[in-house]
Every structure is written in structure tokens, then in C-alpha cells.
XYZ file of C-alpha atoms in Angstrom:
360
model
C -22.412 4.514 -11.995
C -24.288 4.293 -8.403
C -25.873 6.773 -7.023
C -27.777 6.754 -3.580
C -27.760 8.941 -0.084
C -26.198 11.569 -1.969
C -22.795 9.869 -2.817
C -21.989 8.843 -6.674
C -19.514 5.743 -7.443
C -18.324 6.094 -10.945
C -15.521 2.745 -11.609
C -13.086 3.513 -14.814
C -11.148 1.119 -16.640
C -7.760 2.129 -17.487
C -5.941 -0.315 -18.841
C -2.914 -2.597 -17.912
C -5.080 -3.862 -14.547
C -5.092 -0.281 -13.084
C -9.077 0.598 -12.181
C -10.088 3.409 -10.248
C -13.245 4.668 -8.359
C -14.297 8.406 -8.168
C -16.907 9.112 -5.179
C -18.529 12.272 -4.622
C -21.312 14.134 -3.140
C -23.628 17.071 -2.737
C -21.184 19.102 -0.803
C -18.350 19.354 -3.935
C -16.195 16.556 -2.161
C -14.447 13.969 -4.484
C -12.713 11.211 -4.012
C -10.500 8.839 -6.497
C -9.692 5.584 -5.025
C -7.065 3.436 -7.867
C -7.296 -0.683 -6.953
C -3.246 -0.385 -7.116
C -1.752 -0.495 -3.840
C -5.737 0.502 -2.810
C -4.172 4.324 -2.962
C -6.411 7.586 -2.287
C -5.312 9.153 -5.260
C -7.029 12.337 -4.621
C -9.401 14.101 -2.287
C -10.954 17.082 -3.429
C -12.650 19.698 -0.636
C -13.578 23.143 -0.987
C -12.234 26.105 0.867
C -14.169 28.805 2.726
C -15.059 30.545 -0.589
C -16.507 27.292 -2.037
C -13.318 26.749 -4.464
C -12.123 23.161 -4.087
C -8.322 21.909 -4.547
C -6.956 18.377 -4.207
C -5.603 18.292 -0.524
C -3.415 14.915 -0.623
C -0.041 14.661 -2.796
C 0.065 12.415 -6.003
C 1.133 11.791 -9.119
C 0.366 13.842 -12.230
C -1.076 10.908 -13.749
C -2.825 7.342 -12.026
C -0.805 5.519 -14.051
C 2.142 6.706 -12.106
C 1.073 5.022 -8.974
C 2.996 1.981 -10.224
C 5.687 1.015 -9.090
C 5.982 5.181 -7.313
C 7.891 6.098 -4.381
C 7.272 7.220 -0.351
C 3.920 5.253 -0.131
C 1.676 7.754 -1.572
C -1.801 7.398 -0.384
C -0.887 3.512 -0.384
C -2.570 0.793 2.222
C 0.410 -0.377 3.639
C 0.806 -3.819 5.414
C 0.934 -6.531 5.963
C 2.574 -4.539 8.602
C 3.072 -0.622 8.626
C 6.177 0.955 10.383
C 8.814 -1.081 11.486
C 10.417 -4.589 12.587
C 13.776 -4.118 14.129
C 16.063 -6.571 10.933
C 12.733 -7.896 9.943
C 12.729 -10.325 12.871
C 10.065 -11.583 15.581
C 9.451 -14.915 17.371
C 5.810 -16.443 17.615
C 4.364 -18.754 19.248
C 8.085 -19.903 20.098
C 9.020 -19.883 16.092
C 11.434 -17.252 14.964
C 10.775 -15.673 11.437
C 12.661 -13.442 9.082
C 10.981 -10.695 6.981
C 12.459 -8.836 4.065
C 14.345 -6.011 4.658
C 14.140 -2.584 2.995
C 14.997 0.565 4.771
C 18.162 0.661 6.816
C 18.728 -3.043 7.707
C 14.751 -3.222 9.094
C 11.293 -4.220 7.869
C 9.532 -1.147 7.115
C 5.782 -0.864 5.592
C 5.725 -4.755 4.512
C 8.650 -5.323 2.681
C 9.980 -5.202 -1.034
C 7.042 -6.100 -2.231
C 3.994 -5.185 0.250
C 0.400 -4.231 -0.174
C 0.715 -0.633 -1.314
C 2.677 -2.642 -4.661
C -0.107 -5.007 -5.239
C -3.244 -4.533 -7.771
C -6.069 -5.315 -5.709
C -9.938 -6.755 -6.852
C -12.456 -4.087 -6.604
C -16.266 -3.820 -6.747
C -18.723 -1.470 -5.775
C -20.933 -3.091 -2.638
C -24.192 -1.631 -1.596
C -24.745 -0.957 1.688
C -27.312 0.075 4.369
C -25.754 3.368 4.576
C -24.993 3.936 0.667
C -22.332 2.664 -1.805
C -19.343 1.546 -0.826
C -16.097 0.414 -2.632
C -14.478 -2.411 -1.473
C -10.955 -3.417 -2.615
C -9.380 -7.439 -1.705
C -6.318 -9.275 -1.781
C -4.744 -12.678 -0.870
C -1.569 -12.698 0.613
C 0.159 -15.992 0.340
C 1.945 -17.843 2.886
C 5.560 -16.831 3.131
C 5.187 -13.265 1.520
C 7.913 -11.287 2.677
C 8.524 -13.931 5.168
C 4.891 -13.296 6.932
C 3.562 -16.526 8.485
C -0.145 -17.746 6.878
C -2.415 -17.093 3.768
C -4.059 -13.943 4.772
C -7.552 -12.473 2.925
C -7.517 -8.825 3.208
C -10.607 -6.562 2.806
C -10.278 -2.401 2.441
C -13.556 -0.691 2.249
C -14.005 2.945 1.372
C -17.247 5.184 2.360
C -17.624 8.820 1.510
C -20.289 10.043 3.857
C -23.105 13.216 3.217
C -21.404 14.789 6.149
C -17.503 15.076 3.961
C -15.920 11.925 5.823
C -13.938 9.828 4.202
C -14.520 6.352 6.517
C -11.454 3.484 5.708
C -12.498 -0.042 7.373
C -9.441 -3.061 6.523
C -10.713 -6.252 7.441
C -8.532 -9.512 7.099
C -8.140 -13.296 8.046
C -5.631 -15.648 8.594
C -5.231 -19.585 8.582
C -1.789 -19.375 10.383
C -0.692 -17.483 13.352
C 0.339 -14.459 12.172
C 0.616 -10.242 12.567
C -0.780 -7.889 10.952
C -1.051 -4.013 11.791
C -2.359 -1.922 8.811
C -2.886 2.133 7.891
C -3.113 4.589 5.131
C 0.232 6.507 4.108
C -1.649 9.675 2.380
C 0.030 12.779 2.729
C -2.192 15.601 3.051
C -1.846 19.690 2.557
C -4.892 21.539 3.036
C -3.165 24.438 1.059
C -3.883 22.303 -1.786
C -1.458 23.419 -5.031
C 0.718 25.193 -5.309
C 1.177 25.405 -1.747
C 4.834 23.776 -0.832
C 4.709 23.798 1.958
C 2.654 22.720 5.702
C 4.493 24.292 8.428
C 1.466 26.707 8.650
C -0.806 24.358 9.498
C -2.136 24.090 13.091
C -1.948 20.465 14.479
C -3.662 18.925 17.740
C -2.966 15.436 19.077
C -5.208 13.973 22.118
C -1.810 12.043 23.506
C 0.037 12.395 26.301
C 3.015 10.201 25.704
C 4.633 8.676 22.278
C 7.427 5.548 22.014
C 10.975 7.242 21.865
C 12.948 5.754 19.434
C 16.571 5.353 18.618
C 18.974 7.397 15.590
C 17.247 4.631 13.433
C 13.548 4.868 14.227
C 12.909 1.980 16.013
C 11.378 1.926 19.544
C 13.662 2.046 22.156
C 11.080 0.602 24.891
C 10.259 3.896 26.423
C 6.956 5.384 26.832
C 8.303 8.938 26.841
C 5.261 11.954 28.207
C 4.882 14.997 25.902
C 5.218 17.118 28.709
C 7.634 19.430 27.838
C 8.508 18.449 24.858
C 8.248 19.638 21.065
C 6.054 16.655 20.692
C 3.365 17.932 22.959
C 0.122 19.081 20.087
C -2.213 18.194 22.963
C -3.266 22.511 22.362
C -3.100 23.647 18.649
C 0.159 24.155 17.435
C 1.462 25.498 13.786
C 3.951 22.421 12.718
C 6.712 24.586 12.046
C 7.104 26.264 15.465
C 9.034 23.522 17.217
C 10.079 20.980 13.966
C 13.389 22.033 14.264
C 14.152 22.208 18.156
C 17.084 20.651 19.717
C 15.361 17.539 20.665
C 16.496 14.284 20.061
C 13.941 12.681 18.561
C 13.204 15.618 16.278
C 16.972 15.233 14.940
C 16.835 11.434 14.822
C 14.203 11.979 12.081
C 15.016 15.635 10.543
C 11.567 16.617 12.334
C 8.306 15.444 13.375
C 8.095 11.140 12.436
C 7.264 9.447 15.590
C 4.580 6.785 17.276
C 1.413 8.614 19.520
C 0.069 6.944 22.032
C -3.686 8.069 21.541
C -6.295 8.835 24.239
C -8.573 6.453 24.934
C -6.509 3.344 24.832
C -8.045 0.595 27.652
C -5.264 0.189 30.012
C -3.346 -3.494 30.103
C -2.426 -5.440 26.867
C -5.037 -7.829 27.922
C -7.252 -5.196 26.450
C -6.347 -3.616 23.241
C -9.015 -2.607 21.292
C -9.921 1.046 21.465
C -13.250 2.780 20.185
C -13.352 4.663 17.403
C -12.821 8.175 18.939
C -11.516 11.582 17.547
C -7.782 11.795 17.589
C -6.080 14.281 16.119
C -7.341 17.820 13.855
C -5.579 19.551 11.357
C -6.645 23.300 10.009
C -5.584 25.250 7.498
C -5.360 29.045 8.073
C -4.889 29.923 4.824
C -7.932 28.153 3.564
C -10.086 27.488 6.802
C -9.919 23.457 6.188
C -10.107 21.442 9.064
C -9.735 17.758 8.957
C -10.316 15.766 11.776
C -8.862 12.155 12.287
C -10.885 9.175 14.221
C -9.644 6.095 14.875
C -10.127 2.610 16.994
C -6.336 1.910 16.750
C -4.094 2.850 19.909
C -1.322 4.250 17.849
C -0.777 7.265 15.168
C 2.506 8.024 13.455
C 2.952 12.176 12.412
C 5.379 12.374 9.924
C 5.821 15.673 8.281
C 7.209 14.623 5.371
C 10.705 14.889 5.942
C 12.271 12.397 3.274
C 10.189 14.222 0.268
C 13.066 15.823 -1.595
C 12.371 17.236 -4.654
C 13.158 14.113 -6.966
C 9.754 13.314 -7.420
C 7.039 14.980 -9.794
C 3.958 15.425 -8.278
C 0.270 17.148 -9.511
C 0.807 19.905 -11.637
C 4.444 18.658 -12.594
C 5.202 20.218 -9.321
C 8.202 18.744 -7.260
C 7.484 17.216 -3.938
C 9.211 19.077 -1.651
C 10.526 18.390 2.054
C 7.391 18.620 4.395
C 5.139 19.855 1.254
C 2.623 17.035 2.778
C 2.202 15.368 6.629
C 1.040 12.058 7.822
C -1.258 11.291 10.416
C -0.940 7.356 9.990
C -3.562 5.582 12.497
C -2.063 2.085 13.334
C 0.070 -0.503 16.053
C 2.956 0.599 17.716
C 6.210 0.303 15.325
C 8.389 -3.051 16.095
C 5.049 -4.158 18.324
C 6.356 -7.958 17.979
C 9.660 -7.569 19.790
C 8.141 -5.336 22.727
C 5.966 -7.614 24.645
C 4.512 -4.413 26.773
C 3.135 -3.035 23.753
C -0.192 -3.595 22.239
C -0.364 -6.957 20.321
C -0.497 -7.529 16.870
C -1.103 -10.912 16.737
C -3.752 -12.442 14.473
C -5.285 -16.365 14.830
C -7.334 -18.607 12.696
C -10.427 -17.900 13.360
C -10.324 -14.340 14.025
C -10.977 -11.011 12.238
C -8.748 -7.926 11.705
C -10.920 -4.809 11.918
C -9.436 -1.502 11.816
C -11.231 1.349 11.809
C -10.273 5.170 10.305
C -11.509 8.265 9.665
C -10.890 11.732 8.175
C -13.944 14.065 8.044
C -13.454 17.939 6.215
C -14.916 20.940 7.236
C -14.688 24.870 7.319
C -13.586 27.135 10.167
């Protein structure tokens, strides 16, 4: 066990490979990090009467992580979202990824980094303890060009921020465009449901897509539109509309193009800025979402139905948990006017997340 700056790293063994790290600190905020799939397993935050309750979806058990379904709290790469049929050309070579969802590449394949057991270690740094979860990927996996070293570190701050930093390296050309699939309810259990909540998005446009989520090309403005959260919105007011993106997906899954983005794909890295908030009437939780990356998928958990057991022994439900998944723009490869992806010898991935609790 570490303590130090307020924030305690316990690291338990349990068995068959599976590890997991609990982090918590002065302010009854708890963390459980599992080095399979390098999944947030839980996050525990109080409410306005002090009472806390686990505010992301999981299993009833860690050991259930393995081999689970719909990404739960997984890092997902090496590249999150889509590839129209797992193809892209580089550097004037074409190459063919695995395909699992619908003909495409979706969230790195058959067999990507949300079903790996990663290394983990407890690292101490300048601003407290740290974990820090690794991984090789190997040439070829899932069709991915280079050997690839992949870093995710985890820091749970005084101030109740969760910070996520994924560092990786290549010794090929290659792409790479990583985020964290948690699905979060502020409710906490037994709530069912988070069409309640109240969402705001700093975007003014997303990339439309087609009947099977893939970017069509168009940057499309929220104006008028049930995608616009640029004001706080409850979820459920316009999920259902008569929109066509809405119906392509059965409600809210689509690409944000987040404020702050320099203009010019020249020019893609973004600072880390505040991006989206979340609050909880019902509760008075607020989480608020900071990123560096240009993109942010909302999915409101439209493909949960029921089949799956989650904490408590509770079903997960259709949108009993929503996304806010900080990355790349989906199929980024095969749309040269979007933000690139690609990664060179020599260089380092960095991206950059936050999600920071508090009370109204």
C-alpha cells in the first residue's frame, strides 16, 4: 500500500493474471482500476448528503471483466470507433484489419486492447502515486502495421479527478487513436436509467454518419438540431426526435467536434480544455470531462439490452449508462480532411483525459 498527497494505492492479487488497484482519498472517492483490458472497474463518489454509490456500470464480480461484453470501462485501441471494412492505405500501402461489427473495424478488432491483461505497477510521482498499466502490441495484430509499446497511467487527484494519460510508440508507420469506453450513471444503483441527466457539450458541429455509423464526410453544425448540448439539456428530451442520425443509432451515438481544436490538419493537437459536464439532479453529481483530443463520441447506451448482469445482479438496461468517449474522429484514415492519426518511429502518442466529480 502507498500512501502520499492524500491518495492511497492498495494492488490485489486475484488470481488467474487478473490484478487490480483501488485508489482513494480524503474526500470518500474510490477508484478500482483491474490490469485486464486496463478497465475502471468502479468509481465511487458521494452525493450531496455525503452517501457514496458506484457511478460507472460493471460486473458483479472483477473476475467477470474477462472475456465481458460492450467495452465496459475498457481502454480501447489500437484504434477506438470505426474503419469503414477494416481498410486504410498508408504511406501508399493498403492494409486490412479484422472485422467485427457490421462488416467494419470497430474498437480494435476481435481481439483489441480492452481483451488483453496488461503489466501494472504502482510509479511514484511528483504529484503522488500513480498506477501505470503497459502492453506490447505485435506487428500484424489485427492487421495494424508495427510493434507498438503502449503506456496507460491513472491519477486520482485531492481535488476528485480521475486524470487518464495513454502514451505509446511505434517502430513502423502506423495509427493509433485511443479512449476509455466507461459508462457512467450518476444515479448510481438502482437507478436504470440516465435520461434525467443534464448534458452540455462545448461543440458546434459533429461528423454525420451513414445507417451504419460510419462518417459520411460531412461536418454537419448543431444548430438546430437534437444534437445541439452546447446549453444544458436532460438526455431524454430530444433522444428520440425524428432526426436521422438519432434513428441511424436508436439515439444519441455520434462523433463531437470539440471547441478548441487549432484550425488546419497541419495542426492537430488541442490543449487539454474542459469539454463536456454531466449533473445529476437527483443526486447533485456533476462530472466534468477535459480533454486534449479534438473528438468525443456520446453514446447513451443504446445497445445495452438487458442480457447482461451487472452490480447488484441488476440487468443492464438500454441507456442505464452514457459515454462521453474523448478520442480521433471515427474512420479518420479514409477521410484525409480529418484530423490525422498517424503515428512514426520516433514519435510519442500522448493523449490526455479527464473526469473530475463534484456537488451542485
Amino acid at each position: 500500500m502507498i500512501v502520499r498527497n492524500n491518495t492511497i494505492i492498495r494492488t490485489i492479487q486475484l488470481g488467474a493474471g487478473l490484478e487490480s488497484f483501488v485508489m482513494a482519498n480524503n474526500n470518500g472517492m474510490r477508484i478500482t482500476i483491474i490490469n485486464y483490458g486496463a478497465t475502471i472497474a468502479s468509481i465511487e463518489v458521494p452525493d450531496r448528503f455525503g452517501k457514496s454509490a458506484d457511478v460507472v456500470l460493471g460486473y458483479p464480480e472483477l473476475k467477470n471483466y474477462i472475456g465481458g461484453r460492450f467495452y465496459l470501462g475498457a481502454t480501447i485501441g489500437r484504434y477506438a470507433n470505426r474503419i469503414e471494412r477494416g481498410r486504410f492505405t498508408l504511406d501508399g500501402k493498403a492494409y486490412q484489419l479484422s472485422v467485427n461489427s457490421k462488416g467494419n473495424h470497430l474498437h480494435g478488432g476481435t481481439n483489441g486492447f480492452d481483451k488483453k491483461f496488461w503489466n501494472g505497477r504502482v510509479v511514484e510521482c511528483a504529484t503522488g502515486p500513480v498506477v501505470e498499466l503497459s502492453l506490447r502490441s505485435c506487428d500484424g495484430e489485427e492487421g495494424f502495421p508495427g510493434t507498438m509499446d503502449v503506456r496507460a497511467k491513472y491519477e486520482l487527484t485531492s481535488e476528485n479527478e480521475l486524470t487518464i494519460e495513454y502514451c505509446a510508440t511505434t517502430d513502423k508507420l502506423t495509427i493509433i487513436n485511443m479512449t476509455n469506453h466507461g459508462y457512467f450513471n450518476l444515479a448510481g444503483p438502482p437507478a436504470t436509467s440516465i435520461l434525467d441527466h443534464v448534458l452540455t457539450i462545448h461543440a458546434d458541429a459533429f461528423t454525420a454518419t451513414d445507417s451504419y455509423s460510419l462518417p459520411t464526410g460531412e461536418i454537419r453544425n448543431v444548430e438546430n438540431t437534437p444534437l445541439d448540448f452546447r446549453k444544458p439539456i436532460r438526455i431524454g428530451d430530444r433522444i428520440d426526435s425524428n432526426y436521422d442520425q438519432l434513428k441511424f443509432a436508436g439515439g444519441y451515438d455520434q462523433n463531437f467536434i470539440l471547441a478548441g481544436v487549432p484550425k488546419g490538419i497541419e495542426s492537430e493537437k488541442s490543449p487539454v480544455r474542459n469539454v463536456a459536464s454531466v449533473y445529476d439532479p437527483s443526486t447533485g453529481r456533476v462530472m466534468e470531462v477535459s480533454t486534449d483530443q479534438p473528438g468525443m463520441q456520446f453514446y447513451s447506451g443504446n445497445n445495452l439490452d438487458g442480457t447482461v448482469v451487472g452490480k447488484g445482479n441488476a440487468p443492464l438496461s438500454r441507456r442505464s449508462g452514457f459515454c462521453l468517449e474523448c478520442q480521433h474522429y471515427p474512420d479518420a484514415p479514409n477521410h484525409p480532411g480529418f484530423p490525422s492519426v498517424v503515428l512514426a518511429p520516433g514519435e510519442t502518442y500522448i493523449q490526455r483525459t479527464s473526469y473530475k466529480f463534484f456537488i451542485q
